[in-house]
């Protein structure tokens, strides 16, 4: 599609609730901020942060980098993502992807939101391949066991969507949402044994991005307003760029985001 102008994209983000007034509940955001500050591994998304973070610190960085309501007294209802911050970060992400294309870098792509964000990653992967980049697909078929809150466990495995985008699926072949860093850690452990295949860039979200950034790889990707660890990681210099957006809207609404990103990268 024809890439939108900045103003057109801003209008689209607000209209589709990708940014602006979003559907992510404020109480859910605050719970995640509290758990990240407490050091819960699930909410750290594979990052080992350099300094202690209080709940107030987390809220402050989320207001600055994501655009959530900065008032700690706002504890219930919906929250916000600043669409201008979304576009600023999308442009920075596009600049880094464009740099990767010009240098024909090695890239890994992965998502914890396979049912909504996969088309963005697939379009970027295709464009990077056409530019001469190597899209790495390590640890295909690797499995691990996940404990569930309701009791019992579930075995998930790494698979690759067309284009080389890593995601998780269950034993029945259904794509699964995940925050876990373990899959990316497994991918990087395999690549570490191949001296000429270490990635220059990771394009990812959730724990996939956190684990890559923790390993010293340039990591760019997306995060919702209830995923504070990646924003904290960016504030500490461990994550290159985080694009704030609601990561759970209908996939077709991300098409203008993808077009804008590729145009900025010089890959449109």
PDB file of C-alpha atoms in Angstrom, residues 65-216:
ATOM      1  CA  UNK A  65       8.439   6.844  26.537  1.00  0.00           C
ATOM      2  CA  UNK A  66       4.941   5.453  25.995  1.00  0.00           C
ATOM      3  CA  UNK A  67       2.601   8.267  26.929  1.00  0.00           C
ATOM      4  CA  UNK A  68       0.544   6.645  29.665  1.00  0.00           C
ATOM      5  CA  UNK A  69      -1.243   8.864  32.168  1.00  0.00           C
ATOM      6  CA  UNK A  70       1.477  10.034  34.594  1.00  0.00           C
ATOM      7  CA  UNK A  71      -0.917  10.539  37.521  1.00  0.00           C
ATOM      8  CA  UNK A  72      -0.419   7.746  40.111  1.00  0.00           C
ATOM      9  CA  UNK A  73      -3.934   8.479  41.374  1.00  0.00           C
ATOM     10  CA  UNK A  74      -5.377   7.232  38.075  1.00  0.00           C
ATOM     11  CA  UNK A  75      -5.819   3.592  39.046  1.00  0.00           C
ATOM     12  CA  UNK A  76      -8.851   2.402  37.087  1.00  0.00           C
ATOM     13  CA  UNK A  77     -10.212   2.673  33.557  1.00  0.00           C
ATOM     14  CA  UNK A  78      -8.426   2.906  30.237  1.00  0.00           C
ATOM     15  CA  UNK A  79      -4.977   4.283  29.563  1.00  0.00           C
ATOM     16  CA  UNK A  80      -3.236   6.151  26.777  1.00  0.00           C
ATOM     17  CA  UNK A  81      -0.358   5.800  24.323  1.00  0.00           C
ATOM     18  CA  UNK A  82       0.970   8.995  22.758  1.00  0.00           C
ATOM     19  CA  UNK A  83       0.659   8.557  18.958  1.00  0.00           C
ATOM     20  CA  UNK A  84       3.498  10.996  18.349  1.00  0.00           C
ATOM     21  CA  UNK A  85       5.796   8.878  20.502  1.00  0.00           C
ATOM     22  CA  UNK A  86       4.644   5.862  18.496  1.00  0.00           C
ATOM     23  CA  UNK A  87       5.574   7.515  15.217  1.00  0.00           C
ATOM     24  CA  UNK A  88       8.873   8.895  16.552  1.00  0.00           C
ATOM     25  CA  UNK A  89       9.897   5.397  17.649  1.00  0.00           C
ATOM     26  CA  UNK A  90       8.621   3.856  14.410  1.00  0.00           C
ATOM     27  CA  UNK A  91      10.893   6.243  12.497  1.00  0.00           C
ATOM     28  CA  UNK A  92      13.871   5.296  14.687  1.00  0.00           C
ATOM     29  CA  UNK A  93      13.069   1.633  14.127  1.00  0.00           C
ATOM     30  CA  UNK A  94      12.859   2.239  10.373  1.00  0.00           C
ATOM     31  CA  UNK A  95      16.236   3.981  10.419  1.00  0.00           C
ATOM     32  CA  UNK A  96      17.842   0.968  12.133  1.00  0.00           C
ATOM     33  CA  UNK A  97      16.191  -1.486   9.734  1.00  0.00           C
ATOM     34  CA  UNK A  98      17.353   0.609   6.793  1.00  0.00           C
ATOM     35  CA  UNK A  99      20.894   0.510   8.184  1.00  0.00           C
ATOM     36  CA  UNK A 100      20.637  -3.279   8.400  1.00  0.00           C
ATOM     37  CA  UNK A 101      19.490  -3.462   4.785  1.00  0.00           C
ATOM     38  CA  UNK A 102      22.340  -1.316   3.494  1.00  0.00           C
ATOM     39  CA  UNK A 103      24.897  -3.407   5.388  1.00  0.00           C
ATOM     40  CA  UNK A 104      23.195  -6.716   4.560  1.00  0.00           C
ATOM     41  CA  UNK A 105      23.152  -7.708   8.187  1.00  0.00           C
ATOM     42  CA  UNK A 106      22.108 -10.966   9.815  1.00  0.00           C
ATOM     43  CA  UNK A 107      18.668 -10.610  11.379  1.00  0.00           C
ATOM     44  CA  UNK A 108      16.310 -12.600  13.610  1.00  0.00           C
ATOM     45  CA  UNK A 109      12.593 -11.843  13.794  1.00  0.00           C
ATOM     46  CA  UNK A 110      10.207 -13.161  16.449  1.00  0.00           C
ATOM     47  CA  UNK A 111       6.857 -12.349  17.999  1.00  0.00           C
ATOM     48  CA  UNK A 112       4.933 -13.206  21.126  1.00  0.00           C
ATOM     49  CA  UNK A 113       1.786 -11.894  19.422  1.00  0.00           C
ATOM     50  CA  UNK A 114       1.526 -14.258  16.440  1.00  0.00           C
ATOM     51  CA  UNK A 115      -2.164 -13.647  15.788  1.00  0.00           C
ATOM     52  CA  UNK A 116      -1.828  -9.882  15.439  1.00  0.00           C
ATOM     53  CA  UNK A 117       1.736  -8.740  14.698  1.00  0.00           C
ATOM     54  CA  UNK A 118       3.101 -11.509  12.455  1.00  0.00           C
ATOM     55  CA  UNK A 119       2.223  -9.707   9.162  1.00  0.00           C
ATOM     56  CA  UNK A 120       4.423  -6.739  10.126  1.00  0.00           C
ATOM     57  CA  UNK A 121       7.405  -8.992  10.747  1.00  0.00           C
ATOM     58  CA  UNK A 122       6.781 -10.968   7.562  1.00  0.00           C
ATOM     59  CA  UNK A 123       6.744  -7.817   5.436  1.00  0.00           C
ATOM     60  CA  UNK A 124       9.959  -6.557   7.039  1.00  0.00           C
ATOM     61  CA  UNK A 125      11.605  -9.964   6.619  1.00  0.00           C
ATOM     62  CA  UNK A 126      10.707 -10.122   2.942  1.00  0.00           C
ATOM     63  CA  UNK A 127      12.069  -6.631   2.338  1.00  0.00           C
ATOM     64  CA  UNK A 128      15.315  -7.400   4.177  1.00  0.00           C
ATOM     65  CA  UNK A 129      15.811 -10.630   2.256  1.00  0.00           C
ATOM     66  CA  UNK A 130      15.334  -8.766  -1.013  1.00  0.00           C
ATOM     67  CA  UNK A 131      17.957  -6.264   0.156  1.00  0.00           C
ATOM     68  CA  UNK A 132      20.462  -9.077   0.674  1.00  0.00           C
ATOM     69  CA  UNK A 133      20.154  -9.615   4.431  1.00  0.00           C
ATOM     70  CA  UNK A 134      20.318 -13.064   5.989  1.00  0.00           C
ATOM     71  CA  UNK A 135      17.257 -13.960   8.041  1.00  0.00           C
ATOM     72  CA  UNK A 136      18.330 -16.539  10.610  1.00  0.00           C
ATOM     73  CA  UNK A 137      16.003 -19.345  11.724  1.00  0.00           C
ATOM     74  CA  UNK A 138      17.763 -21.212  14.543  1.00  0.00           C
ATOM     75  CA  UNK A 139      16.336 -23.738  17.011  1.00  0.00           C
ATOM     76  CA  UNK A 140      13.326 -24.695  14.894  1.00  0.00           C
ATOM     77  CA  UNK A 141      11.424 -27.395  16.751  1.00  0.00           C
ATOM     78  CA  UNK A 142      13.003 -26.597  20.127  1.00  0.00           C
ATOM     79  CA  UNK A 143      10.497 -27.286  22.909  1.00  0.00           C
ATOM     80  CA  UNK A 144      10.048 -26.364  26.532  1.00  0.00           C
ATOM     81  CA  UNK A 145       7.424 -26.792  29.205  1.00  0.00           C
ATOM     82  CA  UNK A 146       5.313 -23.936  30.503  1.00  0.00           C
ATOM     83  CA  UNK A 147       3.483 -24.063  33.826  1.00  0.00           C
ATOM     84  CA  UNK A 148      -0.051 -22.738  33.715  1.00  0.00           C
ATOM     85  CA  UNK A 149      -1.840 -20.757  36.435  1.00  0.00           C
ATOM     86  CA  UNK A 150      -4.732 -23.198  36.432  1.00  0.00           C
ATOM     87  CA  UNK A 151      -2.368 -26.118  37.160  1.00  0.00           C
ATOM     88  CA  UNK A 152      -0.573 -28.549  34.941  1.00  0.00           C
ATOM     89  CA  UNK A 153       1.863 -27.776  32.163  1.00  0.00           C
ATOM     90  CA  UNK A 154       1.946 -27.289  28.431  1.00  0.00           C
ATOM     91  CA  UNK A 155       4.741 -28.015  25.962  1.00  0.00           C
ATOM     92  CA  UNK A 156       5.427 -25.326  23.369  1.00  0.00           C
ATOM     93  CA  UNK A 157       7.820 -25.336  20.433  1.00  0.00           C
ATOM     94  CA  UNK A 158       9.530 -22.819  18.210  1.00  0.00           C
ATOM     95  CA  UNK A 159       8.217 -22.734  14.663  1.00  0.00           C
ATOM     96  CA  UNK A 160       8.773 -20.288  11.829  1.00  0.00           C
ATOM     97  CA  UNK A 161       6.021 -18.533   9.939  1.00  0.00           C
ATOM     98  CA  UNK A 162       6.663 -17.946   6.219  1.00  0.00           C
ATOM     99  CA  UNK A 163       9.405 -15.354   5.921  1.00  0.00           C
ATOM    100  CA  UNK A 164      11.355 -16.682   8.893  1.00  0.00           C
ATOM    101  CA  UNK A 165       9.418 -15.168  11.794  1.00  0.00           C
ATOM    102  CA  UNK A 166       9.812 -17.175  14.998  1.00  0.00           C
ATOM    103  CA  UNK A 167       6.782 -17.866  17.161  1.00  0.00           C
ATOM    104  CA  UNK A 168       5.490 -20.529  19.518  1.00  0.00           C
ATOM    105  CA  UNK A 169       2.852 -23.133  18.861  1.00  0.00           C
ATOM    106  CA  UNK A 170       1.272 -25.787  21.085  1.00  0.00           C
ATOM    107  CA  UNK A 171       1.001 -29.532  20.535  1.00  0.00           C
ATOM    108  CA  UNK A 172      -2.090 -28.998  18.381  1.00  0.00           C
ATOM    109  CA  UNK A 173      -0.298 -26.550  16.084  1.00  0.00           C
ATOM    110  CA  UNK A 174      -2.024 -23.451  17.439  1.00  0.00           C
ATOM    111  CA  UNK A 175       0.066 -20.251  17.711  1.00  0.00           C
ATOM    112  CA  UNK A 176       0.529 -19.130  21.297  1.00  0.00           C
ATOM    113  CA  UNK A 177       0.992 -15.760  22.924  1.00  0.00           C
ATOM    114  CA  UNK A 178       4.086 -15.559  25.110  1.00  0.00           C
ATOM    115  CA  UNK A 179       6.125 -13.160  27.204  1.00  0.00           C
ATOM    116  CA  UNK A 180       8.881 -15.734  27.759  1.00  0.00           C
ATOM    117  CA  UNK A 181      12.553 -15.076  27.039  1.00  0.00           C
ATOM    118  CA  UNK A 182      13.521 -18.769  26.990  1.00  0.00           C
ATOM    119  CA  UNK A 183      12.785 -19.324  23.275  1.00  0.00           C
ATOM    120  CA  UNK A 184      15.046 -16.481  22.135  1.00  0.00           C
ATOM    121  CA  UNK A 185      17.687 -17.645  24.597  1.00  0.00           C
ATOM    122  CA  UNK A 186      17.535 -21.082  22.960  1.00  0.00           C
ATOM    123  CA  UNK A 187      17.850 -19.525  19.507  1.00  0.00           C
ATOM    124  CA  UNK A 188      20.880 -17.498  20.566  1.00  0.00           C
ATOM    125  CA  UNK A 189      22.506 -20.489  22.270  1.00  0.00           C
ATOM    126  CA  UNK A 190      22.376 -22.354  18.950  1.00  0.00           C
ATOM    127  CA  UNK A 191      23.725 -19.369  17.029  1.00  0.00           C
ATOM    128  CA  UNK A 192      26.537 -18.843  19.538  1.00  0.00           C
ATOM    129  CA  UNK A 193      28.021 -22.138  18.400  1.00  0.00           C
ATOM    130  CA  UNK A 194      28.247 -20.780  14.844  1.00  0.00           C
ATOM    131  CA  UNK A 195      30.817 -18.002  14.842  1.00  0.00           C
ATOM    132  CA  UNK A 196      29.678 -16.544  11.513  1.00  0.00           C
ATOM    133  CA  UNK A 197      25.956 -16.498  12.291  1.00  0.00           C
ATOM    134  CA  UNK A 198      25.558 -14.213  15.305  1.00  0.00           C
ATOM    135  CA  UNK A 199      22.737 -11.751  14.551  1.00  0.00           C
ATOM    136  CA  UNK A 200      23.400  -8.055  14.122  1.00  0.00           C
ATOM    137  CA  UNK A 201      19.760  -7.116  14.667  1.00  0.00           C
ATOM    138  CA  UNK A 202      16.686  -8.578  16.370  1.00  0.00           C
ATOM    139  CA  UNK A 203      13.226  -7.357  15.380  1.00  0.00           C
ATOM    140  CA  UNK A 204      10.903  -8.662  18.049  1.00  0.00           C
ATOM    141  CA  UNK A 205       8.658  -8.054  21.049  1.00  0.00           C
ATOM    142  CA  UNK A 206       8.151  -9.324  24.610  1.00  0.00           C
ATOM    143  CA  UNK A 207      10.804 -11.724  25.900  1.00  0.00           C
ATOM    144  CA  UNK A 208      12.110 -12.363  22.406  1.00  0.00           C
ATOM    145  CA  UNK A 209      13.283  -8.729  22.269  1.00  0.00           C
ATOM    146  CA  UNK A 210      14.377  -8.606  25.907  1.00  0.00           C
ATOM    147  CA  UNK A 211      16.604 -11.678  25.609  1.00  0.00           C
ATOM    148  CA  UNK A 212      18.196 -10.345  22.422  1.00  0.00           C
ATOM    149  CA  UNK A 213      18.904  -6.973  24.010  1.00  0.00           C
ATOM    150  CA  UNK A 214      20.293  -8.655  27.111  1.00  0.00           C
ATOM    151  CA  UNK A 215      22.679 -10.614  24.873  1.00  0.00           C
ATOM    152  CA  UNK A 216      24.034  -7.372  23.419  1.00  0.00           C
TER     153      UNK A 216
END
